[in-house]
Coordinates of N, CA and C and ligand atoms in Angstrom, one line a residue:
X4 N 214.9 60.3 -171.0 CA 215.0 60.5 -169.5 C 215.4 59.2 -168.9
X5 N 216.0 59.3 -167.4 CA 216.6 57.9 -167.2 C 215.9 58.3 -166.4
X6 N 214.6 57.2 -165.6 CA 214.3 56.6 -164.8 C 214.4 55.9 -163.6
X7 N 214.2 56.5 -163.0 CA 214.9 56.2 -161.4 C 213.8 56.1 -160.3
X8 N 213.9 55.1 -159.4 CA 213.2 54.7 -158.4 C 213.0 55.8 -157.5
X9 N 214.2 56.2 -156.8 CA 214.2 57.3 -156.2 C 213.5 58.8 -156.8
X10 N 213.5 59.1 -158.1 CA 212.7 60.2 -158.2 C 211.3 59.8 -158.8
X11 N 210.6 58.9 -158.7 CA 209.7 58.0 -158.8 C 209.2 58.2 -157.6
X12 N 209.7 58.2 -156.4 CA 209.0 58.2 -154.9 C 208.6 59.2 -154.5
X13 N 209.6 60.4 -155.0 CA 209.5 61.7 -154.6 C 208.2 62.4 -155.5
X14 N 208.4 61.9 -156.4 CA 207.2 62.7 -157.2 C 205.9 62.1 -156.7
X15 N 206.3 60.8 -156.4 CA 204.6 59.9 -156.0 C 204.3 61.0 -154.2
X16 N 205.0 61.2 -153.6 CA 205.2 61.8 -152.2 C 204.1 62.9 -152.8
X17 N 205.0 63.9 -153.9 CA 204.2 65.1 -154.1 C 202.3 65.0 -154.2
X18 N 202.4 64.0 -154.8 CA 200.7 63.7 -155.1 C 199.7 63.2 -153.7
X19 N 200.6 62.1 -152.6 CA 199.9 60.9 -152.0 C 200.6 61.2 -150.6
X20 N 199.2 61.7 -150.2 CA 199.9 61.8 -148.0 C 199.0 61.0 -147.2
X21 N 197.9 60.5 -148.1 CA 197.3 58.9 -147.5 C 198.2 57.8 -147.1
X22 N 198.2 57.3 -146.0 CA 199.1 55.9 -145.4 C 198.8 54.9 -146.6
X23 N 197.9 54.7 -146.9 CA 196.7 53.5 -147.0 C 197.2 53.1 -148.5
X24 N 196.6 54.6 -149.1 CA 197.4 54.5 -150.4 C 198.9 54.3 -150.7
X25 N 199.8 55.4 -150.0 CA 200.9 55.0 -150.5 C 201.4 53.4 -149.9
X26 N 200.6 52.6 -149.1 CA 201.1 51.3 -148.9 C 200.4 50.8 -150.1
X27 N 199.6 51.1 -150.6 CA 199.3 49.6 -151.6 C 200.7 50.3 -152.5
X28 N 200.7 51.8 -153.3 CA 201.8 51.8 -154.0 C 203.0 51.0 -154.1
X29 N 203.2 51.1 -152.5 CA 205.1 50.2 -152.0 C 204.2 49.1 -152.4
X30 N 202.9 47.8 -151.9 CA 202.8 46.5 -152.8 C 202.9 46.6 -153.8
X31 N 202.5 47.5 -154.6 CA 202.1 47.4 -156.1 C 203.8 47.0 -156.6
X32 N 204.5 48.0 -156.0 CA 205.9 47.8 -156.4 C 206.9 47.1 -155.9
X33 N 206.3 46.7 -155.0 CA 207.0 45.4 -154.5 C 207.0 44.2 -155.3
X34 N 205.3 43.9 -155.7 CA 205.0 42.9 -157.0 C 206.0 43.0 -158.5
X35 N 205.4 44.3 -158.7 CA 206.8 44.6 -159.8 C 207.7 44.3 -159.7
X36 N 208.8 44.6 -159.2 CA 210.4 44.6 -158.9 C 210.2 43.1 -158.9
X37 N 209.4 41.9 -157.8 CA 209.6 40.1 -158.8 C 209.5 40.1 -160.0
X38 N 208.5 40.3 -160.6 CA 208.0 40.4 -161.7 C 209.3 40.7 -162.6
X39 N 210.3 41.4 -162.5 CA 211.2 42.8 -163.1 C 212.8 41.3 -163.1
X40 N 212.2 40.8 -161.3 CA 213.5 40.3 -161.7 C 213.2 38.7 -162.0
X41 N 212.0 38.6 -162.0 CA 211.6 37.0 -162.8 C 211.7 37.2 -164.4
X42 N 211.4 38.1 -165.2 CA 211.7 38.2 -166.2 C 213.0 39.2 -166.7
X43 N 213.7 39.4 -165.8 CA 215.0 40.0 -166.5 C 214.6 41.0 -167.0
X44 N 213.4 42.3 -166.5 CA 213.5 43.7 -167.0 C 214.3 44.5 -166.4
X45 N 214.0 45.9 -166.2 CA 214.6 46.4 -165.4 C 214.0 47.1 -164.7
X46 N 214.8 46.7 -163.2 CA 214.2 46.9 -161.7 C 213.6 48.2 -161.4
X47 N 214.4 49.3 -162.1 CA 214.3 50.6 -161.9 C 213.0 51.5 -162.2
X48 N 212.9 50.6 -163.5 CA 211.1 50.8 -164.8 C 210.3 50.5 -164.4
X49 N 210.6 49.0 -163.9 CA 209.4 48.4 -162.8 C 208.4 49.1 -161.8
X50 N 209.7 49.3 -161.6 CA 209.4 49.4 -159.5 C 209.1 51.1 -159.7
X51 N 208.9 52.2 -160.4 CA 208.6 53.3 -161.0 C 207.1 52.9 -161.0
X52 N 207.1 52.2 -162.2 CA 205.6 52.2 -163.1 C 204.8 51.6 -161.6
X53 N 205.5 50.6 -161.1 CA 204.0 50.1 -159.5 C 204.2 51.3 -159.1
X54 N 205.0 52.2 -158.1 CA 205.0 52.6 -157.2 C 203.7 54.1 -157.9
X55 N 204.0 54.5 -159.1 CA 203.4 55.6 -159.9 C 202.0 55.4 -160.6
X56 N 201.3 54.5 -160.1 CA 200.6 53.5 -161.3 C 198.8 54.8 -160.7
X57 N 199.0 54.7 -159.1 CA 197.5 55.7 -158.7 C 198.0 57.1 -158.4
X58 N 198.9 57.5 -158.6 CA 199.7 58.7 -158.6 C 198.4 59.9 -158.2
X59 N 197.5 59.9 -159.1 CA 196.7 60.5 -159.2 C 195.6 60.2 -158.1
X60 N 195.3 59.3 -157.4 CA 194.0 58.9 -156.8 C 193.6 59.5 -155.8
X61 N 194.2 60.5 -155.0 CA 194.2 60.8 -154.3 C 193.5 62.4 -154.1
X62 N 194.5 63.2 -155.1 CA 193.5 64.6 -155.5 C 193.0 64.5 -156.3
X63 N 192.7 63.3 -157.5 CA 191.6 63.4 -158.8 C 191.0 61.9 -158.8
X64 N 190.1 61.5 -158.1 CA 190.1 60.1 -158.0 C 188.8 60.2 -159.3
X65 N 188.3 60.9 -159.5 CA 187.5 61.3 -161.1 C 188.2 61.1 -162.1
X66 N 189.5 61.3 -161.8 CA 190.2 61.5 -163.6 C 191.1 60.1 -163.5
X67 N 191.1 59.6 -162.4 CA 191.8 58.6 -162.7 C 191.7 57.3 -163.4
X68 N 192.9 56.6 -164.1 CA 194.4 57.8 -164.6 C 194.8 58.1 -165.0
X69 N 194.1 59.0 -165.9 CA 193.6 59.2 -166.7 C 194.5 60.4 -166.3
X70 N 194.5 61.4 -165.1 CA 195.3 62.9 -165.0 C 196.7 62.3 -164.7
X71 N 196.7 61.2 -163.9 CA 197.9 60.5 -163.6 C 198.8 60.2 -164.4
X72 N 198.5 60.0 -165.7 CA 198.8 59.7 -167.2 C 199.7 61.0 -167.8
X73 N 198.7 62.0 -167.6 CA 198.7 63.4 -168.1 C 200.5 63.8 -167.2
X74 N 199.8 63.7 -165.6 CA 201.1 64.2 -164.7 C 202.3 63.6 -165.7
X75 N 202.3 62.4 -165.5 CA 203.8 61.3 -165.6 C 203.9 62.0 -167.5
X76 N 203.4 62.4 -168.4 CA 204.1 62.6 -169.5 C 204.3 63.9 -169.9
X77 N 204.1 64.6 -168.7 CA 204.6 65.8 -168.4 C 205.9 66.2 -167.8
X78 N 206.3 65.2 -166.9 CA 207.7 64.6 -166.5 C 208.1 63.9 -166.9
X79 N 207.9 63.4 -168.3 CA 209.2 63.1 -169.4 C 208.9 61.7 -169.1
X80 N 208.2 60.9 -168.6 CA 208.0 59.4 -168.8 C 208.0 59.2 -170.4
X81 N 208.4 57.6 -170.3 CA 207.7 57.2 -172.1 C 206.4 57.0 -172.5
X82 N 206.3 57.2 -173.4 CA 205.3 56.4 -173.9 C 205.1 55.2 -173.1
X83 N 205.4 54.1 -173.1 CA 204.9 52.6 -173.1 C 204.7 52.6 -171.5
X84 N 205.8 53.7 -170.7 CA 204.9 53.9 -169.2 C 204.1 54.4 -168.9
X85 N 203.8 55.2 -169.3 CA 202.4 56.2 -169.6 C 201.4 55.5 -169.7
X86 N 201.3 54.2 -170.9 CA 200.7 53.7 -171.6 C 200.2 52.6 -170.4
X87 N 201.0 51.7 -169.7 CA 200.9 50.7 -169.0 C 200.2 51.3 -167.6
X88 N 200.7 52.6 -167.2 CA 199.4 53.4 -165.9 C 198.1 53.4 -166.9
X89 N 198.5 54.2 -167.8 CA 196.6 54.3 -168.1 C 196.1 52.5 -168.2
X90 N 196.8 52.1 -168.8 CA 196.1 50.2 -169.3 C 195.4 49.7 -167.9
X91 N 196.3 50.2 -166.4 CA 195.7 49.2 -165.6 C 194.1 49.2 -165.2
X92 N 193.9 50.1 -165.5 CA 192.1 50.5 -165.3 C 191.4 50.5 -166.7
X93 N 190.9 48.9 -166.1 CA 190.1 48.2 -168.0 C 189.2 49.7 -168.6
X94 N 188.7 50.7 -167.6 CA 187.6 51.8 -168.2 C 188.6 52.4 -169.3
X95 N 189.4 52.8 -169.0 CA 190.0 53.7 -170.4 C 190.6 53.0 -171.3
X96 N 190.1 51.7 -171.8 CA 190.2 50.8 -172.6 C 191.4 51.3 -173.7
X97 N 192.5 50.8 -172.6 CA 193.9 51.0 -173.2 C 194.4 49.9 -173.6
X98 N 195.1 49.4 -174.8 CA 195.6 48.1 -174.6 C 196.5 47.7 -173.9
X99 N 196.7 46.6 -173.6 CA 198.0 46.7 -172.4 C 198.5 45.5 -173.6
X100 N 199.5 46.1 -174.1 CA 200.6 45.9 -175.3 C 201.9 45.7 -174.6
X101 N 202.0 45.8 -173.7 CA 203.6 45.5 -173.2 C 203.5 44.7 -172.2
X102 N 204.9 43.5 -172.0 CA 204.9 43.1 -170.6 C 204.7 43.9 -169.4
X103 N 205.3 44.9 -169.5 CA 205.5 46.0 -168.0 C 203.6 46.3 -167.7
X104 N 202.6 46.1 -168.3 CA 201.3 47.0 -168.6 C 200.7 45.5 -168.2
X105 N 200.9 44.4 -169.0 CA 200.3 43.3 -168.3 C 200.4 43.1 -166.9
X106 N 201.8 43.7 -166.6 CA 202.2 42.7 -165.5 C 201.6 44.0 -163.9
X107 N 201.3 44.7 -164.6 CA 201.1 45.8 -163.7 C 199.2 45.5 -163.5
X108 N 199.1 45.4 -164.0 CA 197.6 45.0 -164.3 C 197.0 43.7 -163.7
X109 N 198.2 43.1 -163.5 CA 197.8 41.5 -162.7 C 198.5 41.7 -161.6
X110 N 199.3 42.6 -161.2 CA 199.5 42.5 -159.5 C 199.3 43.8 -158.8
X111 N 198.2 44.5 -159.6 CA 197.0 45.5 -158.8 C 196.4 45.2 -158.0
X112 N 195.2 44.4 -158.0 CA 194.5 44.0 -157.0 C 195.5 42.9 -156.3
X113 N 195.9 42.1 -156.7 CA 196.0 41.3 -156.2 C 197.3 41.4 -154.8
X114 N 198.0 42.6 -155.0 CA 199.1 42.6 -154.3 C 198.4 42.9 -152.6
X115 N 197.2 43.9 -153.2 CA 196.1 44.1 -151.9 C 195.8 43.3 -151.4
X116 N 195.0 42.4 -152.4 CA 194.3 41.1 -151.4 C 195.6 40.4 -150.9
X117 N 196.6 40.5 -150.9 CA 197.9 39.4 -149.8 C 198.2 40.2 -149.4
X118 N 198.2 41.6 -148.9 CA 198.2 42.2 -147.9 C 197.2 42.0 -147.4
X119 N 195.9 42.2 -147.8 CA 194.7 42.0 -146.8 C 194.5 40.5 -145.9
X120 N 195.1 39.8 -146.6 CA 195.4 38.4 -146.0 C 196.4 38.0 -144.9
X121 N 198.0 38.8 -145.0 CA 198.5 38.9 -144.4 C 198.1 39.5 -143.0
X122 N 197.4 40.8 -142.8 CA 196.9 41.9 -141.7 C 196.4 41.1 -141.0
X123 N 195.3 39.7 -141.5 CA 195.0 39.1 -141.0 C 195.3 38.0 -140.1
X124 N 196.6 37.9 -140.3 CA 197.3 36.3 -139.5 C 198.4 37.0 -138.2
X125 N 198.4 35.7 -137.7 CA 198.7 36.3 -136.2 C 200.6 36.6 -136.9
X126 N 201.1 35.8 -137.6 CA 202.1 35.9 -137.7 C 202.8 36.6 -139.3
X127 N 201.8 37.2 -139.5 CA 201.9 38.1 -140.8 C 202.5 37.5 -142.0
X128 N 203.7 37.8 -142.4 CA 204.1 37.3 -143.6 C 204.9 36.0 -143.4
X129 N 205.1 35.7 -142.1 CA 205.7 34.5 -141.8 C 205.4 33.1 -142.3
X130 N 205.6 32.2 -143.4 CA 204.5 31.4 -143.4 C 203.8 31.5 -144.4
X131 N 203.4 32.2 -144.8 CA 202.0 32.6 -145.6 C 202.4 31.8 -147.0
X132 N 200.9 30.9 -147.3 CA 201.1 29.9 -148.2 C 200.0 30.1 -149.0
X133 N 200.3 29.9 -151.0 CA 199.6 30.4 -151.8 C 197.9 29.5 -151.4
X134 N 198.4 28.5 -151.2 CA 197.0 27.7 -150.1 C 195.9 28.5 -149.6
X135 N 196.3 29.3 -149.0 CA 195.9 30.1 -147.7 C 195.6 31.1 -148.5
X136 N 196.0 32.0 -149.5 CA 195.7 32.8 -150.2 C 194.4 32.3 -151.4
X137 N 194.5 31.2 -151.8 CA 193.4 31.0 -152.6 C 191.9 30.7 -152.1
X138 N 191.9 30.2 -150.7 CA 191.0 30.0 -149.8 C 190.3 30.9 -149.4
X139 N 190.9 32.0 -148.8 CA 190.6 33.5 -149.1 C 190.2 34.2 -150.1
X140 N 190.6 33.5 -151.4 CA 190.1 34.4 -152.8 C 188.4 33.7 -152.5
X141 N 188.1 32.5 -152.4 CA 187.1 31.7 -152.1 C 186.2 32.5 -151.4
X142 N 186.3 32.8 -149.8 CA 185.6 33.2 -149.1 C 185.3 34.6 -149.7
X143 N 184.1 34.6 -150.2 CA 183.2 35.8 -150.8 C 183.2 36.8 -150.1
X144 N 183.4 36.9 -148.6 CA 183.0 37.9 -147.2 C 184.0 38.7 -147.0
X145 N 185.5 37.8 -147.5 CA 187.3 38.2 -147.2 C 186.8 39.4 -148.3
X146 N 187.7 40.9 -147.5 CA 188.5 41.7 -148.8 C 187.2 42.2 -149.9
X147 N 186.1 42.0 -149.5 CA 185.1 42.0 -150.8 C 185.3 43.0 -151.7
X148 N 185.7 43.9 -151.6 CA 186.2 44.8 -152.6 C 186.8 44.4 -153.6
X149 N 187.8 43.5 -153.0 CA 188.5 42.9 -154.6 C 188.3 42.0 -155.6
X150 N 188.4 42.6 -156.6 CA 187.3 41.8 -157.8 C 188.1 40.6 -157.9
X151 N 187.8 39.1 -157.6 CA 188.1 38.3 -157.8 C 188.5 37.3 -159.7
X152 N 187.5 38.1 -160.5 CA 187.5 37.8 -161.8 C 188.9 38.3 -162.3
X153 N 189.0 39.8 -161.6 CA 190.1 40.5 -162.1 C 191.2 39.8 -161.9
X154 N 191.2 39.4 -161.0 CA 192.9 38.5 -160.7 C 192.9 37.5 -161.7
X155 N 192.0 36.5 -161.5 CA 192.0 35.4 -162.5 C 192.8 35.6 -164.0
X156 N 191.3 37.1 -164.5 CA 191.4 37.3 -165.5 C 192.9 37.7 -166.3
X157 N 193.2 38.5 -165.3 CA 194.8 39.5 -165.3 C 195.7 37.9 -165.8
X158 N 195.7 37.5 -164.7 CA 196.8 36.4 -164.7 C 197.1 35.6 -166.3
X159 N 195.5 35.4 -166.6 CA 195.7 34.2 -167.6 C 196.4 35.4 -168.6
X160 N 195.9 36.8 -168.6 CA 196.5 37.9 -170.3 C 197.8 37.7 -169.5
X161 N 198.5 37.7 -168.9 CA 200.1 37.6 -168.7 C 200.8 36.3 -169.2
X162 N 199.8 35.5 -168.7 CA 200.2 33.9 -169.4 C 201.0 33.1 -167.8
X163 N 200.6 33.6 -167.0 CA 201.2 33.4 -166.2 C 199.9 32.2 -164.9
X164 N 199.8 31.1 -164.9 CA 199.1 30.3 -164.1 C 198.9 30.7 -162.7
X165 N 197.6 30.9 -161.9 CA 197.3 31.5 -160.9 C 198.1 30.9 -159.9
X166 N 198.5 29.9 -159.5 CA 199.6 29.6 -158.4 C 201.0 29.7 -158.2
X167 N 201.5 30.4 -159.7 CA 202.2 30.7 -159.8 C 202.4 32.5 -159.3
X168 N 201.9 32.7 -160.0 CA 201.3 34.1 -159.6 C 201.1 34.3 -158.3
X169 N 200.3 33.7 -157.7 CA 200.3 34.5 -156.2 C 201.7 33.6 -155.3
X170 N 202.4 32.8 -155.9 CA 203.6 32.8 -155.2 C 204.5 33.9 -155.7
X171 N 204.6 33.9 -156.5 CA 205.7 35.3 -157.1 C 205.3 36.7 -156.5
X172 N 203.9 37.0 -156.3 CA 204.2 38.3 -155.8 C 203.7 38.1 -153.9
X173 N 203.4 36.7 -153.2 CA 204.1 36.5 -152.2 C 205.5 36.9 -151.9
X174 N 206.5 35.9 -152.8 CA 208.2 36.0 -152.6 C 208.1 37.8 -152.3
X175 N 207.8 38.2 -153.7 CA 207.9 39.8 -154.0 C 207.9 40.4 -152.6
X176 N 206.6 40.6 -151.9 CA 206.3 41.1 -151.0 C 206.9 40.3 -149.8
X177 N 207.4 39.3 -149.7 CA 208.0 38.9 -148.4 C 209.7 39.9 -148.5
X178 N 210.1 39.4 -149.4 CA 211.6 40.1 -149.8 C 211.5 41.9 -149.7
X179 N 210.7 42.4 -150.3 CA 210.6 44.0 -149.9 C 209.9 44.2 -148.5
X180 N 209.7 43.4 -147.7 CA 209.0 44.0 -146.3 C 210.5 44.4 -145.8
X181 N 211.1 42.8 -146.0 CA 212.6 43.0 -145.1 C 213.4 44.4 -145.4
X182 N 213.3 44.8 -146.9 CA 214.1 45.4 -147.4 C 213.8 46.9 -146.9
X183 N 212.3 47.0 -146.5 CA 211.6 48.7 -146.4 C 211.5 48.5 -144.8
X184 N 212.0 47.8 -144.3 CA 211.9 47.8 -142.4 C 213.2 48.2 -142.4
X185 N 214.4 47.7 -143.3 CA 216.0 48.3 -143.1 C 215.7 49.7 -143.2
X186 N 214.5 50.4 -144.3 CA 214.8 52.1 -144.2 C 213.5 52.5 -143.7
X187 N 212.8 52.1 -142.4 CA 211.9 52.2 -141.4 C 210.4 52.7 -142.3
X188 N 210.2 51.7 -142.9 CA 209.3 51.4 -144.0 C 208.5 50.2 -143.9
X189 N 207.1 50.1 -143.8 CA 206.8 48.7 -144.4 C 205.5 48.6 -144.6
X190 N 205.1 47.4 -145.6 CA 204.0 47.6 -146.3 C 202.8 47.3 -145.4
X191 N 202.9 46.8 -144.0 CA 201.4 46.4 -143.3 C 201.7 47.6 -142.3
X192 N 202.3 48.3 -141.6 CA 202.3 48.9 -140.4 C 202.2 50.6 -140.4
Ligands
FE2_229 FE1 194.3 52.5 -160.0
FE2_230 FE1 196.3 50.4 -157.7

């Protein structure tokens, strides 16, 4: 099956009528697609596997994703996509054996917490420096939800150094706001 962003959205639509959710999905895949074009994958796989990754969280947040898994290799996903949704949730102790599974796995939480950082500044994404983001990982009070270990942890199994990282899926997400405001879309509003 060829893989397409666009029927990627529509099937994610079918599952997710939460705001809240389908904005981290557009982060998640906003992350991706840098990630896709920092290593020369392809944009299409990427930006699929973020946008489809909690597919499920919404009517089965029990099975998740574990049914999410199930949905997507029922519609003809591969293997190794299939593989890289179930890997991002350490509980179903999947290996995350591919770049596409690592890299989904380290800009999960994290794509939230720089949105949750962003919501927070008078000038939103304007500006916004990996500085300002690690300061915030600091403050124990910011975002508490998000597991701080996890990002760390994520980053180093990518091989990818934490300042690095939260600049790349900065860029990421600065570059897809502009892009999802052209088709009256965006990841904070
Ligand atoms: Fe998830
Ligand atoms: Fe997620």
């Amino acid at each position: 099956m060829e893989i397409t962003r666009e029927e990627a959205f529509n099937l994610l639509k079918e599952y997710v009528d939460s705001k809240s959710l389908l904005k981290h999905c557009l982060a998640v895949e906003a992350s991706m697609r840098g990630y896709a074009e920092k290593f020369g994958e392809d944009i299409e796989v990427w930006s699929s596997c973020g946008l489809l990754h909690d597919i499920d969280f919404e009517k089965y947040p029990d099975d998740h994703p574990f049914k999410g898994a199930e949905i997507l290799k029922e519609k003809g996903y591969p293997e190794d996509f299939v593989m890289a949704v179930k890997g991002h949730a350490d509980y179903t102790n999947t290996p995350r054996e591919t770049q596409m599974a690592k890299t989904l796995y380290a800009v999960d939480e994290l794509s939230s917490f720089v949105i949750a950082c962003v919501l927070v500044r008078p000038n939103k994404f304007e500006g916004l420096k990996v500085k300002s983001v690690k300061k915030k990982l600091k403050d124990k009070a910011f975002a508490k939800a998000v597991d701080r270990d996890q990002i760390k942890n994520s980053a180093q199994e990518l091989g990818i150094e934490l300042t690095e990282h939260i600049q790349t899926v900065i860029d990421a997400l600065v570059k897809r706001e502009k892009e999802l405001k052209e088709q009256g879309l965006s990841l904070i509003e």
